XYZ file of N, CA and C in Angstrom:
792
model
N 199.553 -182.535 19.955
C 198.980 -181.968 18.731
C 197.606 -182.557 18.417
N 197.347 -183.762 18.921
C 196.077 -184.398 18.582
C 194.901 -183.689 19.236
N 195.135 -183.174 20.486
C 194.015 -182.573 21.198
C 193.479 -181.330 20.489
N 194.347 -180.387 20.039
C 193.816 -179.228 19.311
C 193.060 -179.633 18.055
N 193.571 -180.661 17.335
C 192.872 -181.110 16.133
C 191.506 -181.695 16.484
N 191.472 -182.431 17.593
C 190.195 -183.003 18.033
C 189.205 -181.910 18.388
N 189.692 -180.889 19.118
C 188.830 -179.767 19.481
C 188.332 -179.038 18.238
N 189.220 -178.889 17.255
C 188.834 -178.210 16.011
C 187.753 -179.001 15.277
N 187.941 -180.334 15.218
C 186.954 -181.182 14.543
C 185.607 -181.127 15.255
N 185.652 -181.160 16.597
C 184.407 -181.077 17.360
C 183.715 -179.734 17.143
N 184.533 -178.671 17.073
C 183.965 -177.349 16.835
C 183.292 -177.255 15.480
N 183.948 -177.809 14.451
C 183.364 -177.795 13.110
C 182.085 -178.623 13.058
N 182.102 -179.785 13.735
C 180.915 -180.636 13.755
C 179.755 -179.939 14.461
N 180.070 -179.261 15.577
C 179.033 -178.533 16.309
C 178.443 -177.416 15.456
N 179.321 -176.677 14.766
C 178.852 -175.593 13.901
C 177.968 -176.132 12.780
N 178.365 -177.298 12.230
C 177.574 -177.899 11.157
C 176.200 -178.315 11.661
N 176.161 -178.926 12.853
C 174.882 -179.347 13.422
C 173.984 -178.153 13.705
N 174.574 -177.063 14.194
C 173.791 -175.855 14.461
C 173.228 -175.298 13.155
N 174.059 -175.267 12.111
C 173.608 -174.740 10.823
C 172.466 -175.574 10.258
N 172.597 -176.909 10.366
C 171.542 -177.790 9.863
C 170.255 -177.592 10.660
N 170.386 -177.466 11.985
C 169.205 -177.286 12.838
C 168.510 -175.968 12.539
N 169.313 -174.898 12.357
C 168.730 -173.595 12.039
C 167.977 -173.663 10.718
N 168.590 -174.320 9.714
C 167.944 -174.419 8.413
C 166.683 -175.256 8.437
N 166.657 -176.269 9.297
C 165.499 -177.164 9.325
C 164.377 -176.642 10.201
N 164.727 -176.041 11.341
C 163.705 -175.694 12.322
C 163.468 -174.193 12.478
N 164.409 -173.357 12.092
C 164.298 -171.920 12.365
C 163.990 -171.106 11.116
N 164.838 -171.184 10.125
C 164.628 -170.438 8.884
C 164.916 -171.356 7.707
N 164.368 -170.995 6.559
C 164.617 -171.767 5.350
C 164.534 -170.871 4.133
N 165.200 -171.280 3.067
C 165.150 -170.544 1.801
C 164.393 -171.393 0.782
N 163.483 -170.740 0.085
C 162.651 -171.427 -0.893
C 162.604 -170.602 -2.175
N 162.342 -171.274 -3.275
C 162.159 -170.593 -4.554
C 160.663 -170.458 -4.826
N 160.244 -169.275 -5.254
C 158.841 -169.049 -5.610
C 158.562 -169.800 -6.910
N 157.564 -170.681 -6.885
C 157.330 -171.565 -8.028
C 156.192 -171.107 -8.934
N 155.284 -170.263 -8.432
C 154.113 -169.891 -9.224
C 153.937 -168.375 -9.241
N 152.926 -167.933 -9.993
C 152.612 -166.503 -10.086
C 151.553 -166.086 -9.067
N 151.303 -166.923 -8.072
C 150.204 -166.674 -7.138
C 150.361 -165.375 -6.356
N 151.604 -164.944 -6.087
C 151.811 -163.742 -5.277
C 152.322 -162.561 -6.095
N 152.201 -162.628 -7.410
C 152.556 -161.454 -8.212
C 151.581 -160.317 -7.912
N 152.062 -159.067 -7.887
C 153.422 -158.617 -8.201
C 154.375 -158.612 -7.004
N 153.907 -158.997 -5.814
C 154.774 -158.944 -4.630
C 155.966 -159.887 -4.760
N 155.707 -161.109 -5.217
C 156.758 -162.110 -5.393
C 156.608 -162.722 -6.775
N 157.725 -162.876 -7.467
C 157.690 -163.381 -8.835
C 158.314 -164.776 -8.908
N 157.869 -165.596 -9.863
C 158.442 -166.940 -10.004
C 159.963 -166.888 -10.156
N 160.640 -167.780 -9.452
C 162.091 -167.835 -9.509
C 162.782 -167.074 -8.400
N 162.079 -166.133 -7.764
C 162.681 -165.399 -6.649
C 162.941 -166.340 -5.479
N 163.990 -166.039 -4.722
C 164.295 -166.790 -3.507
C 163.752 -166.021 -2.311
N 163.082 -166.721 -1.409
C 162.519 -166.080 -0.226
C 163.062 -166.740 1.035
N 163.113 -165.960 2.111
C 163.537 -166.458 3.419
C 162.291 -166.625 4.278
N 162.117 -167.806 4.852
C 160.925 -168.123 5.637
C 161.314 -168.369 7.088
N 160.696 -167.608 7.989
C 160.896 -167.771 9.428
C 159.959 -168.873 9.911
N 160.516 -170.042 10.231
C 159.693 -171.186 10.623
C 159.273 -171.134 12.086
N 159.952 -170.330 12.892
C 159.604 -170.240 14.305
C 158.339 -169.422 14.524
N 158.084 -168.468 13.613
C 156.988 -167.527 13.829
C 155.632 -168.221 13.831
N 155.529 -169.378 13.171
C 154.229 -170.046 13.108
C 153.784 -170.561 14.469
N 154.731 -170.662 15.415
C 154.369 -171.122 16.755
C 153.787 -169.989 17.602
N 153.833 -168.766 17.088
C 153.312 -167.615 17.811
C 152.185 -166.994 16.975
N 151.706 -165.844 17.390
C 150.627 -165.187 16.656
C 151.129 -164.729 15.288
N 150.417 -165.105 14.243
C 150.768 -164.687 12.890
C 150.040 -163.379 12.605
N 150.755 -162.305 12.285
C 150.095 -161.007 12.101
C 149.226 -160.971 10.848
N 148.278 -160.067 10.854
C 147.403 -159.900 9.705
C 148.201 -159.402 8.496
N 147.855 -159.926 7.337
C 148.449 -159.550 6.046
C 149.882 -160.033 5.867
N 150.390 -160.848 6.793
C 151.725 -161.420 6.604
C 151.685 -162.422 5.453
N 152.761 -162.465 4.661
C 152.875 -163.476 3.613
C 153.415 -164.748 4.252
N 152.698 -165.840 4.082
C 153.090 -167.096 4.715
C 153.236 -168.191 3.667
N 154.100 -169.134 3.984
C 154.248 -170.354 3.194
C 153.485 -171.450 3.931
N 152.599 -172.147 3.222
C 151.807 -173.181 3.886
C 151.633 -174.384 2.968
N 151.286 -175.499 3.581
C 151.042 -176.726 2.834
C 149.541 -176.903 2.621
N 149.180 -177.370 1.451
C 147.768 -177.637 1.195
C 147.262 -178.662 2.201
N 146.201 -178.341 2.955
C 145.682 -179.329 3.911
C 145.071 -180.547 3.238
N 144.864 -180.483 1.919
C 144.278 -181.619 1.215
C 145.270 -182.752 1.035
N 146.530 -182.410 0.697
C 147.502 -183.485 0.483
C 148.689 -183.406 1.438
N 148.844 -182.280 2.155
C 149.925 -182.148 3.120
C 151.298 -181.980 2.506
N 151.374 -181.841 1.174
C 152.678 -181.755 0.511
C 152.843 -180.480 -0.310
N 151.827 -180.114 -1.068
C 151.940 -178.980 -1.977
C 152.173 -177.687 -1.204
N 153.262 -176.969 -1.538
C 153.585 -175.706 -0.877
C 152.924 -174.554 -1.618
N 152.289 -173.659 -0.858
C 151.557 -172.535 -1.420
C 151.927 -171.259 -0.671
N 151.700 -170.118 -1.314
C 151.969 -168.818 -0.706
C 150.693 -167.994 -0.652
N 150.534 -167.219 0.421
C 149.376 -166.347 0.528
C 149.514 -165.399 1.702
N 148.517 -164.512 1.846
C 148.495 -163.550 2.953
C 147.463 -163.972 3.991
N 147.797 -163.775 5.240
C 146.877 -164.113 6.329
C 145.895 -162.955 6.522
N 144.855 -162.912 5.690
C 143.906 -161.795 5.738
C 142.852 -161.992 6.824
N 142.630 -163.233 7.254
C 141.671 -163.517 8.314
C 142.334 -164.306 9.425
N 142.177 -163.840 10.669
C 142.806 -164.480 11.821
C 141.760 -165.234 12.641
N 142.190 -166.169 13.490
C 141.235 -166.914 14.319
C 140.311 -165.969 15.094
N 139.009 -166.233 15.015
C 138.034 -165.393 15.698
C 137.467 -164.285 14.838
N 138.072 -164.010 13.673
C 137.542 -162.990 12.767
C 136.201 -163.434 12.188
N 135.346 -162.454 11.923
C 134.072 -162.733 11.267
C 134.221 -162.545 9.767
N 133.814 -163.541 9.025
C 133.880 -163.532 7.568
C 132.445 -163.530 7.047
N 132.110 -162.545 6.217
C 130.769 -162.470 5.633
C 130.800 -163.033 4.220
N 129.882 -163.947 3.929
C 129.772 -164.548 2.602
C 128.739 -163.750 1.821
N 129.191 -162.990 0.821
C 128.319 -162.120 0.039
C 128.232 -162.639 -1.394
N 127.306 -162.133 -2.191
C 127.226 -162.575 -3.590
C 128.480 -162.275 -4.402
N 129.278 -161.289 -3.972
C 130.456 -160.884 -4.747
C 131.755 -161.480 -4.235
N 131.764 -161.945 -2.989
C 132.996 -162.478 -2.434
C 132.927 -162.547 -0.921
N 134.094 -162.696 -0.302
C 134.188 -162.781 1.150
C 134.568 -161.412 1.710
N 133.829 -160.969 2.723
C 134.059 -159.661 3.330
C 134.696 -159.868 4.701
N 135.910 -159.320 4.878
C 136.639 -159.433 6.140
C 137.112 -158.048 6.541
N 136.671 -157.578 7.691
C 137.076 -156.264 8.199
C 136.856 -155.180 7.142
N 135.663 -155.192 6.551
C 135.218 -154.186 5.577
C 135.983 -154.220 4.256
N 136.732 -155.277 4.002
C 137.400 -155.407 2.708
C 136.849 -156.629 1.990
N 136.517 -156.457 0.700
C 135.920 -157.533 -0.080
C 136.996 -158.290 -0.851
N 136.975 -159.615 -0.721
C 137.884 -160.487 -1.465
C 137.035 -161.311 -2.428
N 137.149 -161.058 -3.746
C 136.261 -161.716 -4.719
C 136.450 -163.225 -4.745
N 135.437 -163.898 -5.286
C 135.515 -165.340 -5.476
C 136.537 -165.662 -6.563
N 136.936 -166.945 -6.689
C 137.881 -167.316 -7.749
C 137.364 -166.903 -9.115
N 138.304 -166.617 -10.011
C 137.919 -166.146 -11.336
C 137.386 -167.272 -12.216
N 137.597 -168.527 -11.822
C 137.051 -169.637 -12.602
C 135.536 -169.532 -12.668
N 134.958 -169.908 -13.800
C 133.503 -169.945 -13.889
C 132.985 -171.034 -12.958
N 131.698 -170.972 -12.563
C 131.194 -171.905 -11.545
C 131.338 -173.381 -11.888
N 131.454 -173.730 -13.184
C 131.524 -175.146 -13.518
C 132.948 -175.620 -13.778
N 133.951 -174.813 -13.428
C 135.347 -175.211 -13.582
C 135.868 -175.672 -12.227
N 136.486 -176.850 -12.201
C 136.962 -177.434 -10.950
C 138.458 -177.696 -11.041
N 139.158 -177.451 -9.933
C 140.585 -177.738 -9.844
C 140.784 -178.982 -8.981
N 141.636 -179.870 -9.441
C 141.844 -181.150 -8.764
C 143.349 -181.383 -8.619
N 143.816 -181.858 -7.450
C 145.248 -182.161 -7.291
C 145.729 -183.145 -8.352
N 146.950 -182.937 -8.817
C 147.482 -183.772 -9.896
C 147.544 -185.245 -9.512
N 147.788 -185.541 -8.216
C 147.914 -186.947 -7.835
C 146.572 -187.683 -7.846
N 145.466 -186.950 -8.034
C 144.156 -187.594 -8.156
C 143.720 -187.735 -9.613
N 144.591 -187.349 -10.532
C 144.204 -187.338 -11.948
C 143.750 -188.715 -12.431
N 144.576 -189.740 -12.209
C 144.231 -191.075 -12.696
C 142.955 -191.583 -12.033
N 142.842 -191.370 -10.711
C 141.637 -191.820 -9.998
C 140.397 -191.124 -10.540
N 140.518 -189.817 -10.801
C 139.362 -189.071 -11.291
C 138.968 -189.524 -12.693
N 139.944 -189.663 -13.589
C 139.627 -190.073 -14.959
C 139.004 -191.467 -14.980
N 139.497 -192.356 -14.111
C 138.905 -193.696 -14.018
C 137.463 -193.611 -13.536
N 137.229 -192.750 -12.541
C 135.872 -192.586 -12.012
C 134.940 -191.986 -13.060
N 135.415 -190.985 -13.799
C 134.578 -190.376 -14.837
C 134.186 -191.402 -15.890
N 135.131 -192.272 -16.245
C 134.831 -193.329 -17.219
C 133.778 -194.284 -16.654
N 133.922 -194.650 -15.367
C 132.974 -195.567 -14.736
C 131.576 -194.952 -14.655
N 131.514 -193.628 -14.377
C 130.223 -192.943 -14.254
C 129.682 -192.464 -15.598
N 130.450 -192.721 -16.666
C 130.053 -192.297 -18.014
C 129.887 -190.781 -18.090
N 130.830 -190.056 -17.459
C 130.838 -188.590 -17.492
C 131.906 -188.147 -18.483
N 131.562 -187.317 -19.460
C 132.560 -186.893 -20.447
C 133.630 -186.000 -19.822
N 134.848 -186.090 -20.356
C 135.953 -185.242 -19.909
C 135.954 -183.996 -20.784
N 135.711 -182.823 -20.165
C 135.584 -181.578 -20.919
C 136.703 -180.613 -20.540
N 137.373 -180.076 -21.530
C 138.333 -178.980 -21.348
C 139.349 -179.301 -20.250
N 140.012 -180.433 -20.370
C 141.019 -180.835 -19.384
C 142.312 -180.056 -19.638
N 142.744 -179.266 -18.654
C 143.979 -178.492 -18.778
C 144.807 -178.657 -17.511
N 146.106 -178.391 -17.618
C 147.029 -178.553 -16.490
C 147.590 -177.210 -16.056
N 147.862 -177.072 -14.730
C 148.688 -175.973 -14.250
C 149.763 -176.575 -13.350
N 150.375 -175.783 -12.481
C 151.555 -176.241 -11.749
C 151.281 -177.459 -10.874
N 150.286 -177.380 -10.009
C 150.046 -178.456 -9.045
C 148.692 -179.123 -9.230
N 147.896 -178.639 -10.184
C 146.536 -179.130 -10.336
C 146.189 -179.256 -11.814
N 145.042 -179.842 -12.085
C 144.485 -179.774 -13.425
C 143.028 -179.355 -13.306
N 142.490 -178.840 -14.390
C 141.135 -178.303 -14.388
C 140.277 -179.053 -15.397
N 138.994 -179.096 -15.100
C 138.033 -179.634 -16.048
C 136.665 -179.067 -15.709
N 135.724 -179.243 -16.627
C 134.371 -178.727 -16.435
C 133.422 -179.873 -16.098
N 132.570 -179.616 -15.098
C 131.553 -180.585 -14.702
C 130.243 -179.842 -14.468
N 129.133 -180.507 -14.765
C 127.844 -179.938 -14.393
C 127.654 -180.121 -12.890
N 126.750 -179.361 -12.253
C 126.536 -179.524 -10.805
C 126.198 -180.953 -10.400
N 125.361 -181.639 -11.182
C 124.999 -183.013 -10.820
C 126.199 -183.951 -10.969
N 127.020 -183.730 -12.007
C 128.224 -184.548 -12.176
C 129.195 -184.315 -11.028
N 129.343 -183.046 -10.622
C 130.253 -182.727 -9.517
C 129.807 -183.400 -8.228
N 128.494 -183.431 -7.982
C 127.982 -184.087 -6.778
C 128.299 -185.580 -6.794
N 128.159 -186.215 -7.951
C 128.468 -187.648 -8.058
C 129.946 -187.909 -7.774
N 130.808 -187.080 -8.339
C 132.246 -187.267 -8.145
C 132.626 -187.000 -6.698
N 132.033 -185.967 -6.096
C 132.380 -185.586 -4.727
C 132.053 -186.697 -3.727
N 131.022 -187.479 -4.009
C 130.660 -188.563 -3.099
C 131.741 -189.635 -3.039
N 132.467 -189.820 -4.148
C 133.509 -190.848 -4.189
C 134.882 -190.286 -3.853
N 135.160 -189.053 -4.302
C 136.450 -188.413 -4.037
C 136.213 -187.137 -3.232
N 135.978 -187.261 -1.923
C 135.637 -186.078 -1.120
C 136.771 -185.074 -1.002
N 138.018 -185.476 -1.288
C 139.142 -184.554 -1.154
C 139.457 -183.830 -2.455
N 138.558 -183.931 -3.438
C 138.748 -183.142 -4.653
C 138.784 -181.671 -4.306
N 139.581 -180.921 -5.039
C 139.693 -179.486 -4.811
C 138.626 -178.786 -5.636
N 137.570 -178.325 -4.984
C 136.442 -177.728 -5.687
C 136.343 -176.246 -5.353
N 135.798 -175.440 -6.253
C 135.591 -174.028 -5.928
C 134.692 -173.881 -4.711
N 134.919 -172.832 -3.932
C 134.080 -172.587 -2.764
C 132.650 -172.313 -3.206
N 131.653 -172.804 -2.458
C 130.255 -172.568 -2.832
C 129.933 -171.081 -2.879
N 129.083 -170.693 -3.812
C 128.686 -169.299 -3.937
C 127.224 -169.149 -3.526
N 126.912 -168.136 -2.739
C 125.547 -168.001 -2.239
C 124.588 -167.459 -3.289
N 123.319 -167.604 -3.000
C 122.273 -167.018 -3.832
C 122.356 -165.497 -3.706
N 122.471 -164.754 -4.848
C 122.591 -163.293 -4.758
C 121.443 -162.622 -4.023
N 120.270 -163.266 -4.010
C 119.122 -162.654 -3.344
C 119.078 -162.963 -1.851
N 119.941 -163.872 -1.395
C 119.921 -164.269 0.013
C 120.684 -163.253 0.862
N 120.320 -163.111 2.144
C 121.077 -162.207 3.018
C 122.491 -162.726 3.234
N 123.397 -161.816 3.597
C 124.784 -162.202 3.809
C 124.895 -163.182 4.973
N 125.609 -164.269 4.733
C 125.843 -165.245 5.795
C 127.160 -164.910 6.481
N 127.228 -165.156 7.780
C 128.434 -164.844 8.544
C 129.062 -166.127 9.074
N 130.380 -166.093 9.124
C 131.140 -167.257 9.557
C 132.315 -166.766 10.389
N 132.534 -167.390 11.547
C 133.652 -167.012 12.415
C 134.774 -168.026 12.227
N 135.968 -167.529 11.902
C 137.106 -168.428 11.724
C 137.399 -169.145 13.034
N 137.522 -170.464 13.006
C 137.707 -171.226 14.248
C 138.969 -170.829 15.003
N 138.814 -170.696 16.308
C 139.937 -170.473 17.218
C 140.053 -171.692 18.121
N 141.274 -172.081 18.421
C 141.513 -173.294 19.204
C 140.795 -173.240 20.547
N 140.147 -174.356 20.877
C 139.499 -174.562 22.176
C 138.312 -173.636 22.415
N 137.799 -173.018 21.345
C 136.601 -172.181 21.468
C 135.447 -172.870 20.735
N 134.334 -173.129 21.407
C 133.208 -173.791 20.730
C 132.764 -173.001 19.499
N 132.558 -173.709 18.403
C 132.176 -173.094 17.135
C 130.768 -173.543 16.760
N 129.901 -172.594 16.491
C 128.554 -172.936 16.045
C 128.623 -173.512 14.636
N 127.961 -174.637 14.432
C 127.986 -175.311 13.139
C 126.634 -175.129 12.456
N 126.661 -174.420 11.329
C 125.454 -174.241 10.526
C 125.798 -174.556 9.075
N 124.915 -174.195 8.164
C 125.149 -174.519 6.762
C 126.418 -173.900 6.208
N 126.692 -172.641 6.574
C 127.897 -171.963 6.081
C 129.143 -172.626 6.656
N 129.127 -172.922 7.952
C 130.279 -173.575 8.585
C 130.571 -174.922 7.942
N 129.514 -175.673 7.639
C 129.717 -176.988 7.036
C 130.325 -176.873 5.648
N 129.905 -175.860 4.872
C 130.466 -175.701 3.531
C 131.932 -175.301 3.592
N 132.259 -174.353 4.475
C 133.615 -173.819 4.505
C 134.576 -174.686 5.312
N 134.072 -175.397 6.315
C 134.947 -176.166 7.217
C 134.758 -177.668 7.092
N 134.117 -178.103 6.038
C 133.816 -179.533 5.901
C 135.062 -180.401 6.078
N 136.111 -180.112 5.296
C 137.308 -180.946 5.357
C 138.022 -180.795 6.698
N 138.008 -179.579 7.268
C 138.646 -179.372 8.571
C 137.940 -180.192 9.649
N 136.623 -180.219 9.617
C 135.864 -181.010 10.588
C 136.184 -182.497 10.458
N 136.196 -182.986 9.224
C 136.454 -184.409 9.013
C 137.886 -184.775 9.393
N 138.842 -183.862 9.150
C 140.232 -184.143 9.532
C 140.385 -184.175 11.043
N 139.830 -183.176 11.719
C 140.026 -183.093 13.169
C 139.287 -184.210 13.903
N 138.091 -184.552 13.449
C 137.303 -185.567 14.149
C 137.818 -186.978 13.889
N 138.544 -187.178 12.783
C 139.217 -188.449 12.487
C 138.310 -189.667 12.640
N 137.284 -189.704 11.832
C 136.413 -190.870 11.824
C 135.220 -190.776 12.744
N 135.206 -189.799 13.644
C 134.073 -189.651 14.558
C 132.962 -188.795 13.949
N 133.293 -188.010 12.911
C 132.320 -187.079 12.335
C 131.824 -187.578 10.985
N 130.543 -187.369 10.743
C 129.949 -187.599 9.429
C 129.039 -186.419 9.122
N 128.844 -186.164 7.845
C 127.961 -185.079 7.413
C 126.903 -185.684 6.509
N 125.651 -185.557 6.936
C 124.539 -186.120 6.177
C 123.420 -185.101 6.097
N 122.916 -184.926 4.881
C 121.773 -184.028 4.658
C 122.016 -182.639 5.238
N 123.247 -182.155 5.083
C 123.559 -180.808 5.542
C 123.676 -180.659 7.041
N 123.884 -181.761 7.774
C 124.017 -181.701 9.232
C 125.256 -182.468 9.668
N 125.839 -182.032 10.794
C 127.019 -182.677 11.353
C 126.601 -183.680 12.424
N 127.211 -184.868 12.353
C 126.981 -185.897 13.369
C 128.333 -186.302 13.959
N 128.418 -186.314 15.289
C 129.615 -186.772 15.990
C 129.270 -188.077 16.690
N 129.966 -189.145 16.311
C 129.682 -190.483 16.846
C 128.198 -190.829 16.706
N 127.630 -190.423 15.567
C 126.244 -190.760 15.271
C 125.213 -189.824 15.852
N 125.640 -188.859 16.688
C 124.702 -187.940 17.322
C 124.773 -186.568 16.645
N 123.619 -185.937 16.376
C 123.643 -184.607 15.744
C 124.362 -183.597 16.630
N 125.154 -182.736 16.003
C 125.934 -181.737 16.743
C 125.718 -180.363 16.125
N 125.485 -179.376 16.967
C 125.311 -177.997 16.501
C 126.516 -177.129 16.841
N 127.461 -177.667 17.622
C 128.708 -176.954 17.921
C 129.867 -177.942 17.829
N 131.055 -177.384 17.634
C 132.262 -178.212 17.616
C 133.420 -177.365 18.115
N 134.272 -177.940 18.946
C 135.437 -177.234 19.468
C 136.676 -177.711 18.723
N 137.230 -176.839 17.897
C 138.410 -177.187 17.110
C 139.652 -177.199 17.993
N 140.582 -178.068 17.658
C 141.836 -178.151 18.411
C 142.847 -177.111 17.953
N 142.678 -176.606 16.730
C 143.669 -175.692 16.156
C 143.064 -174.331 15.850
N 143.954 -173.333 15.724
C 143.573 -172.046 15.153
C 143.528 -172.183 13.634
N 142.621 -171.429 13.015
C 142.491 -171.463 11.559
C 142.593 -170.048 10.993
N 143.194 -169.955 9.801
C 143.437 -168.674 9.142
C 142.793 -168.674 7.761
N 142.394 -167.476 7.327
C 141.893 -167.312 5.962
C 143.039 -166.705 5.164
N 143.636 -167.503 4.294
C 144.851 -167.115 3.580
C 144.530 -166.970 2.096
N 144.805 -165.785 1.558
C 144.520 -165.495 0.155
C 145.785 -165.024 -0.548
N 145.923 -165.405 -1.799
C 147.055 -164.974 -2.611
C 146.708 -163.684 -3.345
N 147.747 -162.941 -3.755
C 147.526 -161.652 -4.410
C 146.966 -161.801 -5.821
N 147.364 -162.855 -6.520
C 146.958 -163.054 -7.910
C 145.872 -164.131 -7.963
N 144.624 -163.705 -7.800
C 143.516 -164.661 -7.704
C 143.315 -165.462 -8.981
N 143.840 -164.963 -10.109
C 143.611 -165.644 -11.386
C 144.279 -167.007 -11.445
N 145.380 -167.193 -10.711
C 146.110 -168.465 -10.788
C 146.298 -169.106 -9.422
N 145.819 -168.466 -8.368
C 146.138 -168.912 -7.013
C 145.257 -170.070 -6.560
N 145.813 -170.860 -5.649
C 145.057 -171.825 -4.859
C 145.179 -171.352 -3.418
N 144.054 -170.997 -2.801
C 144.106 -170.434 -1.455
C 142.820 -170.782 -0.714
N 142.477 -170.013 0.319
C 141.299 -170.341 1.129
C 140.002 -170.251 0.343
N 140.003 -169.542 -0.788
C 138.805 -169.516 -1.618
C 138.501 -170.898 -2.182
N 139.534 -171.751 -2.271
C 139.359 -173.121 -2.737
C 139.480 -174.126 -1.595
N 140.406 -173.865 -0.659
C 140.747 -174.835 0.378
C 139.970 -174.649 1.671
N 139.348 -173.472 1.854
C 138.713 -173.178 3.127
C 139.741 -172.697 4.141
N 139.380 -172.626 5.422
C 140.319 -172.159 6.452
C 141.553 -173.056 6.532
N 142.706 -172.435 6.769
C 143.975 -173.160 6.826
C 144.381 -173.351 8.285
N 144.622 -174.588 8.737
C 145.023 -174.805 10.131
C 146.443 -174.304 10.387
N 146.692 -173.908 11.619
C 148.025 -173.415 11.984
C 149.105 -174.454 11.674
N 148.794 -175.735 11.874
C 149.794 -176.781 11.659
C 150.223 -176.888 10.202
N 149.415 -176.355 9.267
C 149.770 -176.413 7.846
C 150.686 -175.267 7.439
N 150.858 -174.279 8.316
C 151.690 -173.121 7.990
C 153.152 -173.452 8.270
N 153.978 -173.371 7.235
C 155.408 -173.658 7.370
C 156.115 -172.503 8.065
N 155.762 -171.277 7.698
C 156.396 -170.118 8.312
C 156.013 -168.839 7.601
N 156.574 -167.736 8.074
C 156.272 -166.413 7.544
C 157.439 -165.922 6.687
N 157.116 -165.364 5.529
C 158.151 -164.832 4.642
C 158.689 -163.539 5.253
N 160.005 -163.501 5.498
C 160.612 -162.346 6.163
C 161.647 -161.643 5.295
N 161.928 -162.164 4.115
C 162.910 -161.500 3.263
C 163.180 -162.300 2.011
N 164.068 -161.733 1.200
C 164.470 -162.392 -0.047
C 165.938 -162.773 0.047
């Protein structure tokens, strides 16, 4: 009688291990925490995320769950509107991808969003720099405040990982073009690339890259190209009024994508 019981216990243990592995590595269920994807997804809804799909080609316009590349923890939702190798045009009104215009964030130019875990560091720095705290408000994962351009530059020098609005071009300037980095493909580095990929460059180069006077230096030598190790996506949320997405974070690396939303 002991052998059948042993086999039964082993079978149950195996089934449990398979279930845990599937939940951890294959699919997962998550609760929608913000209004970023309204009306497609509403706060409180449960979604099913396919974690295996991120290892393959992510289709255009798929809804994906990803981690903020700034802190590696905050979970965000958005659509993969730009794929590796796509050309993104920076226009006075927004980003143009495949003839579709995606407007800039609705925040006014002097409103900045900062991760909540940097709140104490930022307030201490503002006090040290004698910068007044204006219109400090909180949302789900960030807080907002107003800074003048010169104040923002001072803060950015000390806290480079602050979450700042994407730079906006001069309306009179011609449209600038930017190609989303594809893994192992040399990327031309110019002013637009440096603005949009600044944090990605510094993360990938890991201490070998510096940016001075609007130029990239690798191991102290000026560089006009860089070969990224990862594919990068332009991910935007449906509700731009409250979303944190590539308009704030820049291109999202494949490694930051948890998976693709496949159901509720």
